[in-house]
């Protein structure tokens, strides 16, 4: 079972040469969907196609990623959609989570807008920081996660004179629990698979604003389970955040609908585990 796009081709080839009878490749998110120059995209597309051919089955996490391969010859029956699923509902209450956040200088009376993400370019965190230029002073940003862009993002917040309102918490094992303390969860990604952070936010009944990329629209329909905006647009992001802050009844309706969808369609023991077991048994 291969879980890395970079290793999939070599791993599948090695497995074929060694006579392995079942090779499964899970695509977290197709690299070929990133913003790349035409030559790089072509090369990555070829290697991705070869990886799928060499594998007996390829698992994708979203309809978006399944559609991306719909025109590839001879692989239609190899592609299987099995979404991510969360294992546990959050155990922290809103009050407990907000008390935990106080240690980072975030006051409970502030409006806490948060994100949990690896800090690299595809997550679009710079757009979220920029969006705070359009938001009232009582709104603060809580960023949970670490990565190669952390220093650059800290500098960007200082450049925009937003540093006192932007809190970098680093990597946290209890990230899913701390989401319960957010007033809103915002994911401004440029590219996505099927993000666990949105599943965790839905489980915690926290309203969500996100970009309409990758598998996010599988989870959230705009105006039904949350609000979706185009990527790389700080102004639209800020407008969506303000709208939710000013329409509390709609925000509560969205979060309840998202919680219901997560409970029914994105639970590990109900969906992900049985579908994966069935694939192993029948492939």
PDB file of C-alpha atoms in Angstrom:
ATOM      1  CA  UNK A   1       0.000   0.000   0.000  1.00  0.00           C
ATOM      2  CA  UNK A   2       1.635   3.204  -1.226  1.00  0.00           C
ATOM      3  CA  UNK A   3       0.778   6.561   0.321  1.00  0.00           C
ATOM      4  CA  UNK A   4       3.239   8.969  -1.263  1.00  0.00           C
ATOM      5  CA  UNK A   5       2.938  10.307  -4.796  1.00  0.00           C
ATOM      6  CA  UNK A   6       6.713  10.598  -5.049  1.00  0.00           C
ATOM      7  CA  UNK A   7       7.274   6.990  -3.990  1.00  0.00           C
ATOM      8  CA  UNK A   8       4.276   5.469  -5.753  1.00  0.00           C
ATOM      9  CA  UNK A   9       5.881   4.824  -9.143  1.00  0.00           C
ATOM     10  CA  UNK A  10       9.030   3.230  -7.740  1.00  0.00           C
ATOM     11  CA  UNK A  11       7.107   1.357  -5.056  1.00  0.00           C
ATOM     12  CA  UNK A  12       4.561  -0.035  -7.505  1.00  0.00           C
ATOM     13  CA  UNK A  13       7.321  -1.047  -9.945  1.00  0.00           C
ATOM     14  CA  UNK A  14       9.286  -2.795  -7.177  1.00  0.00           C
ATOM     15  CA  UNK A  15       6.127  -4.565  -6.037  1.00  0.00           C
ATOM     16  CA  UNK A  16       5.359  -5.734  -9.584  1.00  0.00           C
ATOM     17  CA  UNK A  17       8.907  -7.044 -10.061  1.00  0.00           C
ATOM     18  CA  UNK A  18       8.753  -8.912  -6.757  1.00  0.00           C
ATOM     19  CA  UNK A  19       5.444 -10.575  -7.634  1.00  0.00           C
ATOM     20  CA  UNK A  20       3.260  -8.753  -5.106  1.00  0.00           C
ATOM     21  CA  UNK A  21      -0.337  -9.762  -5.814  1.00  0.00           C
ATOM     22  CA  UNK A  22      -2.084  -6.627  -4.559  1.00  0.00           C
ATOM     23  CA  UNK A  23      -0.752  -3.069  -4.907  1.00  0.00           C
ATOM     24  CA  UNK A  24      -2.871  -0.157  -3.710  1.00  0.00           C
ATOM     25  CA  UNK A  25      -1.904   3.492  -4.153  1.00  0.00           C
ATOM     26  CA  UNK A  26      -3.647   6.194  -2.094  1.00  0.00           C
ATOM     27  CA  UNK A  27      -3.548   9.684  -3.623  1.00  0.00           C
ATOM     28  CA  UNK A  28      -3.775  12.315  -0.907  1.00  0.00           C
ATOM     29  CA  UNK A  29      -3.967  14.991  -3.607  1.00  0.00           C
ATOM     30  CA  UNK A  30      -2.742  14.893  -7.222  1.00  0.00           C
ATOM     31  CA  UNK A  31       0.510  16.841  -7.584  1.00  0.00           C
ATOM     32  CA  UNK A  32      -0.366  17.424 -11.241  1.00  0.00           C
ATOM     33  CA  UNK A  33      -3.168  19.778 -10.119  1.00  0.00           C
ATOM     34  CA  UNK A  34      -0.704  22.265  -8.631  1.00  0.00           C
ATOM     35  CA  UNK A  35       0.258  25.471 -10.418  1.00  0.00           C
ATOM     36  CA  UNK A  36       3.256  24.241 -12.424  1.00  0.00           C
ATOM     37  CA  UNK A  37       4.946  25.141 -15.666  1.00  0.00           C
ATOM     38  CA  UNK A  38       3.651  23.101 -18.654  1.00  0.00           C
ATOM     39  CA  UNK A  39       6.712  20.840 -18.880  1.00  0.00           C
ATOM     40  CA  UNK A  40       6.650  19.947 -15.176  1.00  0.00           C
ATOM     41  CA  UNK A  41       2.909  19.299 -15.310  1.00  0.00           C
ATOM     42  CA  UNK A  42       3.321  17.030 -18.351  1.00  0.00           C
ATOM     43  CA  UNK A  43       6.107  14.995 -16.723  1.00  0.00           C
ATOM     44  CA  UNK A  44       4.204  14.640 -13.447  1.00  0.00           C
ATOM     45  CA  UNK A  45       1.051  13.618 -15.326  1.00  0.00           C
ATOM     46  CA  UNK A  46       2.969  10.858 -17.147  1.00  0.00           C
ATOM     47  CA  UNK A  47       4.512   9.513 -13.931  1.00  0.00           C
ATOM     48  CA  UNK A  48       1.146   9.688 -12.126  1.00  0.00           C
ATOM     49  CA  UNK A  49      -0.477   7.720 -14.951  1.00  0.00           C
ATOM     50  CA  UNK A  50       2.281   5.084 -14.834  1.00  0.00           C
ATOM     51  CA  UNK A  51       1.843   4.787 -11.045  1.00  0.00           C
ATOM     52  CA  UNK A  52      -1.875   4.113 -11.512  1.00  0.00           C
ATOM     53  CA  UNK A  53      -1.195   1.578 -14.272  1.00  0.00           C
ATOM     54  CA  UNK A  54       1.318  -0.312 -12.133  1.00  0.00           C
ATOM     55  CA  UNK A  55      -1.042  -0.389  -9.130  1.00  0.00           C
ATOM     56  CA  UNK A  56      -4.008  -2.716  -8.997  1.00  0.00           C
ATOM     57  CA  UNK A  57      -6.209  -0.096  -7.353  1.00  0.00           C
ATOM     58  CA  UNK A  58      -5.789   3.621  -6.693  1.00  0.00           C
ATOM     59  CA  UNK A  59      -7.735   5.304  -3.905  1.00  0.00           C
ATOM     60  CA  UNK A  60      -8.712   8.964  -4.325  1.00  0.00           C
ATOM     61  CA  UNK A  61     -10.279  10.997  -1.526  1.00  0.00           C
ATOM     62  CA  UNK A  62     -12.648  13.235  -3.490  1.00  0.00           C
ATOM     63  CA  UNK A  63     -14.821  13.502  -6.577  1.00  0.00           C
ATOM     64  CA  UNK A  64     -12.531  16.301  -7.732  1.00  0.00           C
ATOM     65  CA  UNK A  65      -9.530  13.957  -7.843  1.00  0.00           C
ATOM     66  CA  UNK A  66     -11.569  11.181  -9.459  1.00  0.00           C
ATOM     67  CA  UNK A  67     -12.681  13.546 -12.240  1.00  0.00           C
ATOM     68  CA  UNK A  68      -9.050  14.563 -12.806  1.00  0.00           C
ATOM     69  CA  UNK A  69      -8.329  11.043 -14.102  1.00  0.00           C
ATOM     70  CA  UNK A  70     -11.623  10.390 -15.900  1.00  0.00           C
ATOM     71  CA  UNK A  71     -10.078  10.779 -19.367  1.00  0.00           C
ATOM     72  CA  UNK A  72      -7.044   8.548 -18.702  1.00  0.00           C
ATOM     73  CA  UNK A  73      -7.202   5.383 -20.838  1.00  0.00           C
ATOM     74  CA  UNK A  74      -7.355   1.903 -19.271  1.00  0.00           C
ATOM     75  CA  UNK A  75      -7.540   3.071 -15.634  1.00  0.00           C
ATOM     76  CA  UNK A  76     -11.225   3.861 -15.027  1.00  0.00           C
ATOM     77  CA  UNK A  77     -11.841   0.608 -13.141  1.00  0.00           C
ATOM     78  CA  UNK A  78      -8.675   1.076 -11.112  1.00  0.00           C
ATOM     79  CA  UNK A  79      -9.821   4.317  -9.436  1.00  0.00           C
ATOM     80  CA  UNK A  80     -11.822   4.003  -6.201  1.00  0.00           C
ATOM     81  CA  UNK A  81     -13.223   6.851  -4.108  1.00  0.00           C
ATOM     82  CA  UNK A  82     -12.771   6.342  -0.354  1.00  0.00           C
ATOM     83  CA  UNK A  83     -12.998   9.605   1.618  1.00  0.00           C
ATOM     84  CA  UNK A  84     -11.092  10.415   4.786  1.00  0.00           C
ATOM     85  CA  UNK A  85     -12.981   9.825   8.013  1.00  0.00           C
ATOM     86  CA  UNK A  86     -12.494  11.115  11.532  1.00  0.00           C
ATOM     87  CA  UNK A  87     -12.131   8.614  14.380  1.00  0.00           C
ATOM     88  CA  UNK A  88     -13.244  10.667  17.371  1.00  0.00           C
ATOM     89  CA  UNK A  89     -15.449  13.650  18.109  1.00  0.00           C
ATOM     90  CA  UNK A  90     -13.673  16.449  20.032  1.00  0.00           C
ATOM     91  CA  UNK A  91     -13.524  15.964  23.796  1.00  0.00           C
ATOM     92  CA  UNK A  92     -12.768  19.607  24.682  1.00  0.00           C
ATOM     93  CA  UNK A  93     -15.696  21.915  25.353  1.00  0.00           C
ATOM     94  CA  UNK A  94     -15.586  25.422  23.879  1.00  0.00           C
ATOM     95  CA  UNK A  95     -14.726  26.815  27.323  1.00  0.00           C
ATOM     96  CA  UNK A  96     -11.897  24.304  27.875  1.00  0.00           C
ATOM     97  CA  UNK A  97     -10.391  25.024  24.457  1.00  0.00           C
ATOM     98  CA  UNK A  98     -10.550  28.797  24.942  1.00  0.00           C
ATOM     99  CA  UNK A  99      -8.889  28.467  28.349  1.00  0.00           C
ATOM    100  CA  UNK A 100      -6.096  26.494  26.654  1.00  0.00           C
ATOM    101  CA  UNK A 101      -5.708  29.237  24.040  1.00  0.00           C
ATOM    102  CA  UNK A 102      -5.232  31.869  26.784  1.00  0.00           C
ATOM    103  CA  UNK A 103      -1.676  30.614  27.320  1.00  0.00           C
ATOM    104  CA  UNK A 104      -0.836  32.011  23.859  1.00  0.00           C
ATOM    105  CA  UNK A 105      -2.092  35.487  24.717  1.00  0.00           C
ATOM    106  CA  UNK A 106      -5.501  35.002  23.106  1.00  0.00           C
ATOM    107  CA  UNK A 107      -8.208  36.500  25.320  1.00  0.00           C
ATOM    108  CA  UNK A 108     -11.494  34.544  25.578  1.00  0.00           C
ATOM    109  CA  UNK A 109     -13.514  37.679  24.794  1.00  0.00           C
ATOM    110  CA  UNK A 110     -11.792  38.128  21.423  1.00  0.00           C
ATOM    111  CA  UNK A 111     -13.286  36.752  18.224  1.00  0.00           C
ATOM    112  CA  UNK A 112     -11.001  33.825  17.424  1.00  0.00           C
ATOM    113  CA  UNK A 113     -10.663  32.863  13.780  1.00  0.00           C
ATOM    114  CA  UNK A 114      -8.424  29.863  13.324  1.00  0.00           C
ATOM    115  CA  UNK A 115      -6.749  27.563  10.861  1.00  0.00           C
ATOM    116  CA  UNK A 116      -4.915  24.257  11.245  1.00  0.00           C
ATOM    117  CA  UNK A 117      -2.511  23.597   8.386  1.00  0.00           C
ATOM    118  CA  UNK A 118       1.007  22.742   7.356  1.00  0.00           C
ATOM    119  CA  UNK A 119       2.593  26.079   6.558  1.00  0.00           C
ATOM    120  CA  UNK A 120       3.519  25.784   2.898  1.00  0.00           C
ATOM    121  CA  UNK A 121       2.486  27.715  -0.204  1.00  0.00           C
ATOM    122  CA  UNK A 122      -0.438  25.481  -1.178  1.00  0.00           C
ATOM    123  CA  UNK A 123      -2.275  26.342   2.042  1.00  0.00           C
ATOM    124  CA  UNK A 124      -2.644  30.026   1.070  1.00  0.00           C
ATOM    125  CA  UNK A 125      -2.135  31.306   4.622  1.00  0.00           C
ATOM    126  CA  UNK A 126      -0.764  34.634   3.333  1.00  0.00           C
ATOM    127  CA  UNK A 127      -4.204  35.440   1.903  1.00  0.00           C
ATOM    128  CA  UNK A 128      -5.799  34.763   5.282  1.00  0.00           C
ATOM    129  CA  UNK A 129      -3.339  37.050   7.054  1.00  0.00           C
ATOM    130  CA  UNK A 130      -3.989  39.754   4.449  1.00  0.00           C
ATOM    131  CA  UNK A 131      -7.741  39.342   4.967  1.00  0.00           C
ATOM    132  CA  UNK A 132      -7.298  40.576   8.538  1.00  0.00           C
ATOM    133  CA  UNK A 133      -6.502  44.025   7.120  1.00  0.00           C
ATOM    134  CA  UNK A 134     -10.240  44.217   6.349  1.00  0.00           C
ATOM    135  CA  UNK A 135     -11.507  42.771   9.648  1.00  0.00           C
ATOM    136  CA  UNK A 136     -12.293  44.606  12.911  1.00  0.00           C
ATOM    137  CA  UNK A 137      -9.669  44.810  15.643  1.00  0.00           C
ATOM    138  CA  UNK A 138     -11.460  42.384  17.976  1.00  0.00           C
ATOM    139  CA  UNK A 139     -10.804  39.571  15.480  1.00  0.00           C
ATOM    140  CA  UNK A 140      -7.587  37.606  16.038  1.00  0.00           C
ATOM    141  CA  UNK A 141      -6.044  34.851  13.934  1.00  0.00           C
ATOM    142  CA  UNK A 142      -4.879  31.596  15.514  1.00  0.00           C
ATOM    143  CA  UNK A 143      -2.579  29.568  13.220  1.00  0.00           C
ATOM    144  CA  UNK A 144      -1.876  26.006  14.363  1.00  0.00           C
ATOM    145  CA  UNK A 145       0.828  24.211  12.399  1.00  0.00           C
ATOM    146  CA  UNK A 146       4.424  24.462  11.308  1.00  0.00           C
ATOM    147  CA  UNK A 147       6.268  24.386   8.007  1.00  0.00           C
ATOM    148  CA  UNK A 148       8.716  25.978   5.621  1.00  0.00           C
ATOM    149  CA  UNK A 149       6.759  29.243   5.276  1.00  0.00           C
ATOM    150  CA  UNK A 150       6.363  30.022   8.974  1.00  0.00           C
ATOM    151  CA  UNK A 151       9.116  32.651   9.141  1.00  0.00           C
ATOM    152  CA  UNK A 152       7.952  34.328   5.926  1.00  0.00           C
ATOM    153  CA  UNK A 153       4.359  34.435   7.214  1.00  0.00           C
ATOM    154  CA  UNK A 154       5.449  35.942  10.518  1.00  0.00           C
ATOM    155  CA  UNK A 155       7.338  38.622   8.588  1.00  0.00           C
ATOM    156  CA  UNK A 156       4.321  39.243   6.362  1.00  0.00           C
ATOM    157  CA  UNK A 157       2.081  39.788   9.403  1.00  0.00           C
ATOM    158  CA  UNK A 158       4.611  42.316  10.737  1.00  0.00           C
ATOM    159  CA  UNK A 159       4.777  44.081   7.364  1.00  0.00           C
ATOM    160  CA  UNK A 160       0.982  44.542   7.416  1.00  0.00           C
ATOM    161  CA  UNK A 161       1.127  45.728  11.056  1.00  0.00           C
ATOM    162  CA  UNK A 162      -0.972  42.736  12.065  1.00  0.00           C
ATOM    163  CA  UNK A 163       1.548  40.877  14.226  1.00  0.00           C
ATOM    164  CA  UNK A 164      -0.296  41.552  17.547  1.00  0.00           C
ATOM    165  CA  UNK A 165      -3.449  39.968  16.078  1.00  0.00           C
ATOM    166  CA  UNK A 166      -1.809  36.931  14.448  1.00  0.00           C
ATOM    167  CA  UNK A 167      -0.809  34.107  16.800  1.00  0.00           C
ATOM    168  CA  UNK A 168       1.427  31.261  15.593  1.00  0.00           C
ATOM    169  CA  UNK A 169       0.959  28.265  17.891  1.00  0.00           C
ATOM    170  CA  UNK A 170       3.226  25.869  16.012  1.00  0.00           C
ATOM    171  CA  UNK A 171       2.558  22.144  15.715  1.00  0.00           C
ATOM    172  CA  UNK A 172       0.073  20.865  18.303  1.00  0.00           C
ATOM    173  CA  UNK A 173      -0.942  17.285  19.017  1.00  0.00           C
ATOM    174  CA  UNK A 174      -4.238  18.619  20.394  1.00  0.00           C
ATOM    175  CA  UNK A 175      -5.038  20.724  17.312  1.00  0.00           C
ATOM    176  CA  UNK A 176      -8.371  18.989  16.673  1.00  0.00           C
ATOM    177  CA  UNK A 177      -9.405  19.689  20.272  1.00  0.00           C
ATOM    178  CA  UNK A 178      -8.385  23.367  20.147  1.00  0.00           C
ATOM    179  CA  UNK A 179     -10.629  23.931  17.116  1.00  0.00           C
ATOM    180  CA  UNK A 180     -13.555  23.754  19.568  1.00  0.00           C
ATOM    181  CA  UNK A 181     -12.434  27.135  20.898  1.00  0.00           C
ATOM    182  CA  UNK A 182     -12.580  28.903  17.539  1.00  0.00           C
ATOM    183  CA  UNK A 183     -15.457  31.182  16.600  1.00  0.00           C
ATOM    184  CA  UNK A 184     -14.759  30.309  12.971  1.00  0.00           C
ATOM    185  CA  UNK A 185     -12.454  28.029  11.025  1.00  0.00           C
ATOM    186  CA  UNK A 186     -10.998  29.336   7.757  1.00  0.00           C
ATOM    187  CA  UNK A 187      -9.025  27.258   5.234  1.00  0.00           C
ATOM    188  CA  UNK A 188      -7.676  29.425   2.360  1.00  0.00           C
ATOM    189  CA  UNK A 189      -5.949  26.630   0.394  1.00  0.00           C
ATOM    190  CA  UNK A 190      -4.814  26.848  -3.222  1.00  0.00           C
ATOM    191  CA  UNK A 191      -4.932  23.053  -3.531  1.00  0.00           C
ATOM    192  CA  UNK A 192      -6.462  20.343  -1.342  1.00  0.00           C
ATOM    193  CA  UNK A 193      -7.285  16.687  -1.090  1.00  0.00           C
ATOM    194  CA  UNK A 194      -9.973  16.088   1.538  1.00  0.00           C
ATOM    195  CA  UNK A 195      -8.784  18.079   4.566  1.00  0.00           C
ATOM    196  CA  UNK A 196      -9.120  16.530   8.016  1.00  0.00           C
ATOM    197  CA  UNK A 197      -9.154  20.039   9.506  1.00  0.00           C
ATOM    198  CA  UNK A 198     -12.566  20.771   7.959  1.00  0.00           C
ATOM    199  CA  UNK A 199     -13.863  17.401   9.163  1.00  0.00           C
ATOM    200  CA  UNK A 200     -12.625  18.240  12.676  1.00  0.00           C
ATOM    201  CA  UNK A 201     -14.254  21.682  12.474  1.00  0.00           C
ATOM    202  CA  UNK A 202     -17.568  20.149  11.451  1.00  0.00           C
ATOM    203  CA  UNK A 203     -17.321  17.636  14.278  1.00  0.00           C
ATOM    204  CA  UNK A 204     -16.789  20.555  16.680  1.00  0.00           C
ATOM    205  CA  UNK A 205     -19.733  22.514  15.196  1.00  0.00           C
ATOM    206  CA  UNK A 206     -17.506  25.436  14.245  1.00  0.00           C
ATOM    207  CA  UNK A 207     -18.627  27.540  11.219  1.00  0.00           C
ATOM    208  CA  UNK A 208     -16.314  27.204   8.203  1.00  0.00           C
ATOM    209  CA  UNK A 209     -15.143  29.485   5.405  1.00  0.00           C
ATOM    210  CA  UNK A 210     -12.920  27.810   2.826  1.00  0.00           C
ATOM    211  CA  UNK A 211     -11.752  28.045  -0.755  1.00  0.00           C
ATOM    212  CA  UNK A 212     -13.566  26.078  -3.445  1.00  0.00           C
ATOM    213  CA  UNK A 213     -10.621  23.846  -4.359  1.00  0.00           C
ATOM    214  CA  UNK A 214      -9.931  20.096  -4.435  1.00  0.00           C
ATOM    215  CA  UNK A 215     -12.236  17.991  -2.290  1.00  0.00           C
ATOM    216  CA  UNK A 216     -13.508  20.877  -0.148  1.00  0.00           C
ATOM    217  CA  UNK A 217     -16.749  21.263  -2.199  1.00  0.00           C
ATOM    218  CA  UNK A 218     -17.393  17.545  -1.545  1.00  0.00           C
ATOM    219  CA  UNK A 219     -17.791  18.449   2.130  1.00  0.00           C
ATOM    220  CA  UNK A 220     -19.144  21.999   1.934  1.00  0.00           C
ATOM    221  CA  UNK A 221     -21.764  23.329  -0.435  1.00  0.00           C
ATOM    222  CA  UNK A 222     -21.651  27.115  -0.547  1.00  0.00           C
ATOM    223  CA  UNK A 223     -24.487  28.513   1.561  1.00  0.00           C
ATOM    224  CA  UNK A 224     -25.409  25.064   2.915  1.00  0.00           C
ATOM    225  CA  UNK A 225     -22.650  23.764   5.202  1.00  0.00           C
ATOM    226  CA  UNK A 226     -20.434  26.863   5.070  1.00  0.00           C
ATOM    227  CA  UNK A 227     -19.164  29.523   2.705  1.00  0.00           C
ATOM    228  CA  UNK A 228     -16.791  28.950  -0.226  1.00  0.00           C
ATOM    229  CA  UNK A 229     -14.658  31.626  -1.893  1.00  0.00           C
ATOM    230  CA  UNK A 230     -12.118  31.634  -4.735  1.00  0.00           C
ATOM    231  CA  UNK A 231      -8.452  31.045  -3.780  1.00  0.00           C
ATOM    232  CA  UNK A 232      -5.851  33.824  -3.554  1.00  0.00           C
ATOM    233  CA  UNK A 233      -8.472  36.506  -2.878  1.00  0.00           C
ATOM    234  CA  UNK A 234      -8.038  38.132   0.531  1.00  0.00           C
ATOM    235  CA  UNK A 235     -10.906  40.587  -0.024  1.00  0.00           C
ATOM    236  CA  UNK A 236     -13.443  37.827  -0.795  1.00  0.00           C
ATOM    237  CA  UNK A 237     -12.146  35.862   2.181  1.00  0.00           C
ATOM    238  CA  UNK A 238     -12.656  38.849   4.479  1.00  0.00           C
ATOM    239  CA  UNK A 239     -16.151  39.479   3.082  1.00  0.00           C
ATOM    240  CA  UNK A 240     -17.192  35.880   3.783  1.00  0.00           C
ATOM    241  CA  UNK A 241     -15.776  36.019   7.321  1.00  0.00           C
ATOM    242  CA  UNK A 242     -17.583  39.305   8.036  1.00  0.00           C
ATOM    243  CA  UNK A 243     -20.834  37.963   6.620  1.00  0.00           C
ATOM    244  CA  UNK A 244     -20.732  34.952   8.941  1.00  0.00           C
ATOM    245  CA  UNK A 245     -19.819  37.125  11.935  1.00  0.00           C
ATOM    246  CA  UNK A 246     -22.809  39.360  11.202  1.00  0.00           C
ATOM    247  CA  UNK A 247     -25.262  36.511  10.495  1.00  0.00           C
ATOM    248  CA  UNK A 248     -25.038  34.328  13.583  1.00  0.00           C
ATOM    249  CA  UNK A 249     -28.222  32.356  12.883  1.00  0.00           C
ATOM    250  CA  UNK A 250     -26.977  31.346   9.424  1.00  0.00           C
ATOM    251  CA  UNK A 251     -23.548  30.510  10.868  1.00  0.00           C
ATOM    252  CA  UNK A 252     -25.201  28.207  13.405  1.00  0.00           C
ATOM    253  CA  UNK A 253     -27.309  26.602  10.672  1.00  0.00           C
ATOM    254  CA  UNK A 254     -24.214  25.993   8.517  1.00  0.00           C
ATOM    255  CA  UNK A 255     -22.250  24.457  11.387  1.00  0.00           C
ATOM    256  CA  UNK A 256     -25.159  22.183  12.358  1.00  0.00           C
ATOM    257  CA  UNK A 257     -25.546  21.010   8.748  1.00  0.00           C
ATOM    258  CA  UNK A 258     -21.805  20.365   8.477  1.00  0.00           C
ATOM    259  CA  UNK A 259     -21.814  18.444  11.769  1.00  0.00           C
ATOM    260  CA  UNK A 260     -24.650  16.262  10.475  1.00  0.00           C
ATOM    261  CA  UNK A 261     -22.846  15.558   7.190  1.00  0.00           C
ATOM    262  CA  UNK A 262     -19.595  14.672   8.981  1.00  0.00           C
ATOM    263  CA  UNK A 263     -21.450  12.324  11.334  1.00  0.00           C
ATOM    264  CA  UNK A 264     -23.163  10.537   8.432  1.00  0.00           C
ATOM    265  CA  UNK A 265     -20.557  10.507   5.651  1.00  0.00           C
ATOM    266  CA  UNK A 266     -17.084  11.097   7.091  1.00  0.00           C
ATOM    267  CA  UNK A 267     -16.693   8.814  10.104  1.00  0.00           C
ATOM    268  CA  UNK A 268     -13.747   6.426   9.955  1.00  0.00           C
ATOM    269  CA  UNK A 269     -15.483   3.432  11.482  1.00  0.00           C
ATOM    270  CA  UNK A 270     -18.661   3.877   9.391  1.00  0.00           C
ATOM    271  CA  UNK A 271     -17.218   4.728   5.977  1.00  0.00           C
ATOM    272  CA  UNK A 272     -13.436   4.728   5.546  1.00  0.00           C
ATOM    273  CA  UNK A 273     -12.656   1.484   7.371  1.00  0.00           C
ATOM    274  CA  UNK A 274     -15.340  -0.767   5.807  1.00  0.00           C
ATOM    275  CA  UNK A 275     -14.691   0.562   2.289  1.00  0.00           C
ATOM    276  CA  UNK A 276     -10.941  -0.031   2.677  1.00  0.00           C
ATOM    277  CA  UNK A 277     -11.477  -3.522   4.083  1.00  0.00           C
ATOM    278  CA  UNK A 278     -13.807  -4.330   1.194  1.00  0.00           C
ATOM    279  CA  UNK A 279     -11.220  -3.110  -1.308  1.00  0.00           C
ATOM    280  CA  UNK A 280      -8.537  -5.345   0.210  1.00  0.00           C
ATOM    281  CA  UNK A 281     -10.906  -8.299   0.164  1.00  0.00           C
ATOM    282  CA  UNK A 282     -12.118  -7.960  -3.418  1.00  0.00           C
ATOM    283  CA  UNK A 283      -9.287  -6.305  -5.385  1.00  0.00           C
TER     284      UNK A 283
END
